PDB file of C-alpha atoms and ligand atoms in Angstrom:
ATOM      1  CA  UNK A  26       7.099  21.454  10.992  1.00 69.00           C
ATOM      2  CA  UNK A  27       5.384  22.108   7.809  1.00 92.00           C
ATOM      3  CA  UNK A  28       2.420  20.612   5.772  1.00 96.00           C
ATOM      4  CA  UNK A  29       5.012  18.013   3.864  1.00 97.00           C
ATOM      5  CA  UNK A  30       6.607  16.749   7.553  1.00 97.00           C
ATOM      6  CA  UNK A  31       3.413  16.975   9.270  1.00 97.00           C
ATOM      7  CA  UNK A  32       1.475  14.842   6.153  1.00 98.00           C
ATOM      8  CA  UNK A  33       4.260  11.932   6.302  1.00 98.00           C
ATOM      9  CA  UNK A  34       4.661  12.208   9.905  1.00 98.00           C
ATOM     10  CA  UNK A  35       1.076  11.504  10.395  1.00 98.00           C
ATOM     11  CA  UNK A  36       1.001   8.325   8.199  1.00 98.00           C
ATOM     12  CA  UNK A  37       1.506   5.553  10.223  1.00 98.00           C
ATOM     13  CA  UNK A  38       0.403   2.070  10.564  1.00 98.00           C
ATOM     14  CA  UNK A  39      -3.335   1.770  11.203  1.00 98.00           C
ATOM     15  CA  UNK A  40      -3.980  -1.449  13.232  1.00 98.00           C
ATOM     16  CA  UNK A  41      -7.594  -0.840  14.020  1.00 98.00           C
ATOM     17  CA  UNK A  42     -10.324   0.466  12.531  1.00 98.00           C
ATOM     18  CA  UNK A  43     -14.137   2.131  13.076  1.00 97.00           C
ATOM     19  CA  UNK A  44     -16.949   0.140  12.131  1.00 96.00           C
ATOM     20  CA  UNK A  45     -17.707   2.685   9.352  1.00 97.00           C
ATOM     21  CA  UNK A  46     -17.162   2.504   5.625  1.00 97.00           C
ATOM     22  CA  UNK A  47     -14.982   4.340   3.173  1.00 98.00           C
ATOM     23  CA  UNK A  48     -16.506   6.681   1.061  1.00 98.00           C
ATOM     24  CA  UNK A  49     -15.631   5.590  -3.098  1.00 98.00           C
ATOM     25  CA  UNK A  50     -15.113   9.087  -3.654  1.00 98.00           C
ATOM     26  CA  UNK A  51     -11.818   9.222  -0.788  1.00 98.00           C
ATOM     27  CA  UNK A  52     -10.203   5.932  -2.503  1.00 98.00           C
ATOM     28  CA  UNK A  53     -10.662   7.610  -6.116  1.00 98.00           C
ATOM     29  CA  UNK A  54      -8.638   9.997  -4.567  1.00 98.00           C
ATOM     30  CA  UNK A  55      -6.264   7.633  -3.354  1.00 99.00           C
ATOM     31  CA  UNK A  56      -5.638   6.002  -7.391  1.00 99.00           C
ATOM     32  CA  UNK A  57      -5.375   9.802  -8.467  1.00 98.00           C
ATOM     33  CA  UNK A  58      -2.439  10.312  -5.877  1.00 98.00           C
ATOM     34  CA  UNK A  59      -1.031   6.807  -6.935  1.00 99.00           C
ATOM     35  CA  UNK A  60      -1.240   7.812 -10.831  1.00 98.00           C
ATOM     36  CA  UNK A  61       0.413  10.937 -10.866  1.00 98.00           C
ATOM     37  CA  UNK A  62       3.740   8.665  -8.670  1.00 98.00           C
ATOM     38  CA  UNK A  63       7.005   8.641 -10.933  1.00 98.00           C
ATOM     39  CA  UNK A  64       8.209   5.227 -12.306  1.00 98.00           C
ATOM     40  CA  UNK A  65      11.129   3.983 -14.055  1.00 97.00           C
ATOM     41  CA  UNK A  66      10.533   5.079 -18.037  1.00 96.00           C
ATOM     42  CA  UNK A  67       7.225   6.133 -16.879  1.00 97.00           C
ATOM     43  CA  UNK A  68       6.373   2.802 -17.250  1.00 97.00           C
ATOM     44  CA  UNK A  69       3.629   2.410 -14.771  1.00 98.00           C
ATOM     45  CA  UNK A  70       3.717  -0.918 -13.998  1.00 98.00           C
ATOM     46  CA  UNK A  71       0.430  -1.227 -11.959  1.00 98.00           C
ATOM     47  CA  UNK A  72      -2.976  -2.211 -11.377  1.00 98.00           C
ATOM     48  CA  UNK A  73      -5.014  -1.296  -8.280  1.00 98.00           C
ATOM     49  CA  UNK A  74      -7.907  -3.544  -7.187  1.00 98.00           C
ATOM     50  CA  UNK A  75     -10.152  -1.374  -4.970  1.00 98.00           C
ATOM     51  CA  UNK A  76     -12.214  -3.513  -2.794  1.00 98.00           C
ATOM     52  CA  UNK A  77     -15.001  -1.495  -0.889  1.00 98.00           C
ATOM     53  CA  UNK A  78     -17.751  -4.043  -0.257  1.00 96.00           C
ATOM     54  CA  UNK A  79     -17.836  -5.640   3.469  1.00 96.00           C
ATOM     55  CA  UNK A  80     -18.280  -8.967   2.182  1.00 97.00           C
ATOM     56  CA  UNK A  81     -15.733  -8.833  -0.232  1.00 98.00           C
ATOM     57  CA  UNK A  82     -13.293  -7.259   2.697  1.00 98.00           C
ATOM     58  CA  UNK A  83     -13.826  -9.997   4.823  1.00 98.00           C
ATOM     59  CA  UNK A  84     -12.904 -12.299   2.254  1.00 98.00           C
ATOM     60  CA  UNK A  85      -9.820 -10.752   1.467  1.00 98.00           C
ATOM     61  CA  UNK A  86      -8.634 -10.244   5.418  1.00 98.00           C
ATOM     62  CA  UNK A  87      -8.975 -14.211   5.694  1.00 98.00           C
ATOM     63  CA  UNK A  88      -6.077 -13.942   2.527  1.00 98.00           C
ATOM     64  CA  UNK A  89      -4.243 -11.652   4.561  1.00 98.00           C
ATOM     65  CA  UNK A  90      -3.847 -12.941   7.917  1.00 98.00           C
ATOM     66  CA  UNK A  91      -2.990 -16.279   9.937  1.00 95.00           C
ATOM     67  CA  UNK A  92      -2.824 -17.250  13.255  1.00 94.00           C
ATOM     68  CA  UNK A  93      -0.190 -14.607  14.233  1.00 95.00           C
ATOM     69  CA  UNK A  94      -0.122 -12.249  11.419  1.00 97.00           C
ATOM     70  CA  UNK A  95      -2.608  -9.193  10.380  1.00 98.00           C
ATOM     71  CA  UNK A  96      -5.338 -10.414  12.661  1.00 97.00           C
ATOM     72  CA  UNK A  97      -6.464  -6.925  13.305  1.00 98.00           C
ATOM     73  CA  UNK A  98      -7.586  -6.673   8.834  1.00 98.00           C
ATOM     74  CA  UNK A  99     -11.149  -8.476  10.035  1.00 97.00           C
ATOM     75  CA  UNK A 100     -12.360  -4.938  10.878  1.00 94.00           C
ATOM     76  CA  UNK A 101     -11.106  -3.467   7.953  1.00 97.00           C
ATOM     77  CA  UNK A 102     -13.763  -2.656   4.931  1.00 95.00           C
ATOM     78  CA  UNK A 103     -11.596  -1.888   2.459  1.00 98.00           C
ATOM     79  CA  UNK A 104      -8.601  -2.482   0.520  1.00 98.00           C
ATOM     80  CA  UNK A 105      -6.586  -1.786  -2.327  1.00 99.00           C
ATOM     81  CA  UNK A 106      -4.373  -4.413  -3.931  1.00 99.00           C
ATOM     82  CA  UNK A 107      -1.287  -3.845  -5.389  1.00 99.00           C
ATOM     83  CA  UNK A 108      -0.917  -5.784  -8.816  1.00 98.00           C
ATOM     84  CA  UNK A 109       2.378  -5.783 -10.814  1.00 98.00           C
ATOM     85  CA  UNK A 110       1.788  -4.774 -14.519  1.00 97.00           C
ATOM     86  CA  UNK A 111       4.812  -5.787 -17.168  1.00 94.00           C
ATOM     87  CA  UNK A 112       5.317  -1.823 -17.919  1.00 89.00           C
ATOM     88  CA  UNK A 113       6.925  -0.848 -21.091  1.00 90.00           C
ATOM     89  CA  UNK A 114       9.767  -2.092 -23.117  1.00 93.00           C
ATOM     90  CA  UNK A 115      12.326   0.190 -22.221  1.00 94.00           C
ATOM     91  CA  UNK A 116      12.047  -0.423 -18.536  1.00 92.00           C
ATOM     92  CA  UNK A 117      11.939  -3.945 -18.975  1.00 92.00           C
ATOM     93  CA  UNK A 118      15.036  -3.512 -21.131  1.00 92.00           C
ATOM     94  CA  UNK A 119      16.644  -1.262 -18.291  1.00 91.00           C
ATOM     95  CA  UNK A 120      15.669  -3.340 -15.467  1.00 93.00           C
ATOM     96  CA  UNK A 121      17.351  -6.520 -17.482  1.00 93.00           C
ATOM     97  CA  UNK A 122      20.556  -4.688 -18.588  1.00 94.00           C
ATOM     98  CA  UNK A 123      21.299  -2.862 -15.129  1.00 93.00           C
ATOM     99  CA  UNK A 124      19.811  -6.076 -12.803  1.00 95.00           C
ATOM    100  CA  UNK A 125      17.766  -3.642 -11.009  1.00 95.00           C
ATOM    101  CA  UNK A 126      13.887  -4.138 -10.135  1.00 95.00           C
ATOM    102  CA  UNK A 127      12.559  -1.188 -11.243  1.00 96.00           C
ATOM    103  CA  UNK A 128       8.789  -2.397 -10.525  1.00 97.00           C
ATOM    104  CA  UNK A 129       8.772  -2.994  -7.117  1.00 97.00           C
ATOM    105  CA  UNK A 130      10.253  -0.057  -6.591  1.00 98.00           C
ATOM    106  CA  UNK A 131       8.216   1.880  -8.678  1.00 98.00           C
ATOM    107  CA  UNK A 132       4.977  -0.016  -7.064  1.00 98.00           C
ATOM    108  CA  UNK A 133       6.478   0.597  -3.624  1.00 98.00           C
ATOM    109  CA  UNK A 134       6.267   4.568  -4.558  1.00 98.00           C
ATOM    110  CA  UNK A 135       2.801   4.266  -5.665  1.00 99.00           C
ATOM    111  CA  UNK A 136       1.636   2.623  -2.383  1.00 99.00           C
ATOM    112  CA  UNK A 137       3.215   5.507  -0.382  1.00 99.00           C
ATOM    113  CA  UNK A 138       1.412   7.822  -2.757  1.00 98.00           C
ATOM    114  CA  UNK A 139      -1.758   6.153  -2.376  1.00 99.00           C
ATOM    115  CA  UNK A 140      -1.055   6.025   1.875  1.00 99.00           C
ATOM    116  CA  UNK A 141      -0.755   9.579   2.362  1.00 98.00           C
ATOM    117  CA  UNK A 142      -3.457  10.752   0.221  1.00 98.00           C
ATOM    118  CA  UNK A 143      -5.408   8.718   2.324  1.00 98.00           C
ATOM    119  CA  UNK A 144      -3.656  10.627   5.485  1.00 98.00           C
ATOM    120  CA  UNK A 145      -4.638  13.356   4.223  1.00 98.00           C
ATOM    121  CA  UNK A 146      -8.133  12.536   4.110  1.00 98.00           C
ATOM    122  CA  UNK A 147      -8.182  11.194   7.777  1.00 98.00           C
ATOM    123  CA  UNK A 148      -8.141   7.808   6.804  1.00 98.00           C
ATOM    124  CA  UNK A 149      -6.008   5.200   8.555  1.00 98.00           C
ATOM    125  CA  UNK A 150      -3.686   2.761   6.227  1.00 98.00           C
ATOM    126  CA  UNK A 151      -1.722  -0.449   6.781  1.00 98.00           C
ATOM    127  CA  UNK A 152       0.772  -1.865   4.035  1.00 99.00           C
ATOM    128  CA  UNK A 153       0.545  -5.695   3.896  1.00 98.00           C
ATOM    129  CA  UNK A 154       3.273  -7.686   2.530  1.00 98.00           C
ATOM    130  CA  UNK A 155       2.221 -10.727   4.235  1.00 98.00           C
ATOM    131  CA  UNK A 156      -0.933 -12.198   2.326  1.00 98.00           C
ATOM    132  CA  UNK A 157      -1.313 -15.612   0.629  1.00 98.00           C
ATOM    133  CA  UNK A 158      -1.012 -14.569  -3.401  1.00 98.00           C
ATOM    134  CA  UNK A 159      -2.758 -17.433  -4.703  1.00 98.00           C
ATOM    135  CA  UNK A 160      -5.801 -17.314  -2.682  1.00 98.00           C
ATOM    136  CA  UNK A 161      -5.916 -13.444  -3.187  1.00 98.00           C
ATOM    137  CA  UNK A 162      -5.690 -13.699  -7.133  1.00 98.00           C
ATOM    138  CA  UNK A 163      -8.396 -16.316  -6.798  1.00 98.00           C
ATOM    139  CA  UNK A 164     -10.911 -14.324  -4.876  1.00 98.00           C
ATOM    140  CA  UNK A 165     -10.272 -11.389  -7.187  1.00 98.00           C
ATOM    141  CA  UNK A 166     -10.072 -13.032 -10.008  1.00 98.00           C
ATOM    142  CA  UNK A 167      -6.594 -11.898 -10.981  1.00 98.00           C
ATOM    143  CA  UNK A 168      -4.675 -13.546 -14.119  1.00 97.00           C
ATOM    144  CA  UNK A 169      -2.692 -16.375 -12.332  1.00 97.00           C
ATOM    145  CA  UNK A 170       0.576 -14.982 -13.990  1.00 97.00           C
ATOM    146  CA  UNK A 171       0.451 -11.776 -12.570  1.00 98.00           C
ATOM    147  CA  UNK A 172       2.084 -10.910  -9.098  1.00 98.00           C
ATOM    148  CA  UNK A 173       0.315  -8.803  -5.950  1.00 98.00           C
ATOM    149  CA  UNK A 174       3.184  -7.363  -4.423  1.00 98.00           C
ATOM    150  CA  UNK A 175       1.604  -5.287  -1.971  1.00 98.00           C
ATOM    151  CA  UNK A 176      -2.111  -4.854  -0.410  1.00 99.00           C
ATOM    152  CA  UNK A 177      -3.025  -1.829   1.592  1.00 99.00           C
ATOM    153  CA  UNK A 178      -5.755  -1.711   4.181  1.00 98.00           C
ATOM    154  CA  UNK A 179      -8.047   1.394   4.422  1.00 98.00           C
ATOM    155  CA  UNK A 180     -10.194   2.469   6.945  1.00 98.00           C
ATOM    156  CA  UNK A 181     -11.473   5.086   9.403  1.00 98.00           C
ATOM    157  CA  UNK A 182      -8.953   4.575  12.504  1.00 98.00           C
ATOM    158  CA  UNK A 183      -9.936   3.952  15.930  1.00 97.00           C
ATOM    159  CA  UNK A 184      -7.667   7.059  17.185  1.00 96.00           C
ATOM    160  CA  UNK A 185      -6.294   9.771  16.132  1.00 93.00           C
ATOM    161  CA  UNK A 186      -3.378   9.553  18.195  1.00 98.00           C
ATOM    162  CA  UNK A 187       0.163   9.809  16.201  1.00 98.00           C
ATOM    163  CA  UNK A 188       2.532   7.552  17.819  1.00 98.00           C
ATOM    164  CA  UNK A 189       6.306   8.676  18.337  1.00 97.00           C
ATOM    165  CA  UNK A 190       7.946   7.026  14.886  1.00 97.00           C
ATOM    166  CA  UNK A 191      10.755   4.668  16.102  1.00 98.00           C
ATOM    167  CA  UNK A 192      13.592   5.066  13.375  1.00 98.00           C
ATOM    168  CA  UNK A 193      17.467   5.537  13.027  1.00 98.00           C
ATOM    169  CA  UNK A 194      18.543   8.552  13.133  1.00 98.00           C
ATOM    170  CA  UNK A 195      19.823  10.448  10.239  1.00 98.00           C
ATOM    171  CA  UNK A 196      23.556  10.389  10.709  1.00 98.00           C
ATOM    172  CA  UNK A 197      23.186   6.396  11.011  1.00 98.00           C
ATOM    173  CA  UNK A 198      21.105   6.228   7.577  1.00 98.00           C
ATOM    174  CA  UNK A 199      23.460   8.638   5.289  1.00 98.00           C
ATOM    175  CA  UNK A 200      26.507   9.429   4.782  1.00 98.00           C
ATOM    176  CA  UNK A 201      27.279  13.145   3.393  1.00 98.00           C
ATOM    177  CA  UNK A 202      30.527  13.627   0.955  1.00 98.00           C
ATOM    178  CA  UNK A 203      31.321  17.206   0.878  1.00 96.00           C
TER     179      UNK A 203
HETATM  180  C1  LIG B 278       6.534  -3.807   2.186  1.00 78.83           C
HETATM  181  C2  LIG B 278       5.605  -3.744   3.782  1.00 78.83           C
HETATM  182  C3  LIG B 278       4.962  -4.488   4.592  1.00 78.83           C
HETATM  183  C4  LIG B 278       4.481  -4.729   5.494  1.00 78.83           C
HETATM  184  N1  LIG B 278       4.056  -5.317   5.678  1.00 78.83           N
HETATM  185  C5  LIG B 278       3.400  -5.502   6.800  1.00 78.83           C
HETATM  186  C6  LIG B 278       2.585  -6.872   7.242  1.00 78.83           C
HETATM  187  O1  LIG B 278       1.968  -7.688   6.243  1.00 78.83           O
HETATM  188  N2  LIG B 278       1.704  -6.532   8.800  1.00 78.83           N
HETATM  189  C7  LIG B 278       1.700  -5.558   9.277  1.00 78.83           C
HETATM  190  O2  LIG B 278       0.849  -5.515  10.365  1.00 78.83           O
HETATM  191  N3  LIG B 278       2.210  -4.333   8.715  1.00 78.83           N
HETATM  192  C8  LIG B 278       3.035  -4.605   7.752  1.00 78.83           C
HETATM  193  N4  LIG B 278       4.020  -3.126   7.142  1.00 78.83           N
HETATM  194  C9  LIG B 278       3.958  -2.200   8.135  1.00 78.83           C
HETATM  195  C10 LIG B 278       4.999  -2.062   8.870  1.00 78.83           C
HETATM  196  O3  LIG B 278       5.548  -2.824   9.703  1.00 78.83           O
HETATM  197  C11 LIG B 278       5.533  -0.374   9.143  1.00 78.83           C
HETATM  198  O4  LIG B 278       5.363   0.244   8.255  1.00 78.83           O
HETATM  199  C12 LIG B 278       6.634  -0.368   9.790  1.00 78.83           C
HETATM  200  O5  LIG B 278       7.035  -1.003  11.247  1.00 78.83           O
HETATM  201  C13 LIG B 278       6.846   1.312  10.812  1.00 78.83           C
HETATM  202  O6  LIG B 278       5.570   1.773  11.142  1.00 78.83           O
HETATM  203  P1  LIG B 278       4.949   2.800  11.126  1.00 78.83           P
HETATM  204  O7  LIG B 278       3.991   2.576   9.233  1.00 78.83           O
HETATM  205  O8  LIG B 278       3.270   2.837  11.710  1.00 78.83           O
HETATM  206  O9  LIG B 278       5.620   4.009  10.673  1.00 78.83           O
HETATM  207  C14 LIG B 278       4.747  -3.119   6.198  1.00 78.83           C
HETATM  208  C15 LIG B 278       5.354  -1.994   5.531  1.00 78.83           C
HETATM  209  C16 LIG B 278       6.405  -2.030   4.269  1.00 78.83           C
HETATM  210  C17 LIG B 278       6.330  -1.167   4.083  1.00 78.83           C
END
C-alpha cells in the first residue's frame, strides 16, 4: 500500500490506553512534526502545551470529559493542548479580506502532523474537540483571551489492531473536472 498510506491508515482514534508513560523524546518528535506543518503566510499561529505528568494529566482528563463524552481519557497520561496564537499581520489581514478562518485550518493541519508522528512512534492518539475550555485554561495557566482549539490525547494503545475505516467513497467526496 506504500509507506505513506500505511501511516495514515494506522492513525486511528485510540480510546483505550495502557498504564504506561510516554517518553518525552517521543512527544518532542510530535512537536517537531507540528513545527514543520504548513500555515497561511507561514504564520505558525500555534502554541502546544505538552502535559506529560500523571497527576496533571488526570486533571486535564477531568476538563475534557463529562457524563457522556471522553470518559476514556482518565486512562491517558499525556495530552497536547493546541492553543491558537495571533499569527502574523499578513495572515490576519488575508483572513479578514477573504473572510476565511486560516488559523483554525492551520491548527488542524499541525494537529494531524502530531497524530501521524505519534502513530509512527507506536503511540495512539485521539483528537478531542469536546472540552471545558475555561477550566482547562485555568488549570494550565493559559491566558484567558487565548483560544484552545483542540486537545490531543496521547498514550500507548491497548491494542495494535487497526479498525476498518468507515468513510464515504472517493466518488461521494470528489468532483473531477476533466
Ligand atoms: C476536530 C475533531 C474533534 C474531535 N473530537 C472528539 C472528541 O471530543 N472525542 C472523541 O472521542 N473523538 C473525537 N474526535 C475523533 C473523531 O470521532 C474521529 O476522528 C472520527 O470518528 C474518525 O475515526 P478515526 O479517527 O478512528 O479514524 C474528533 C476529531 C476531530 C477531527
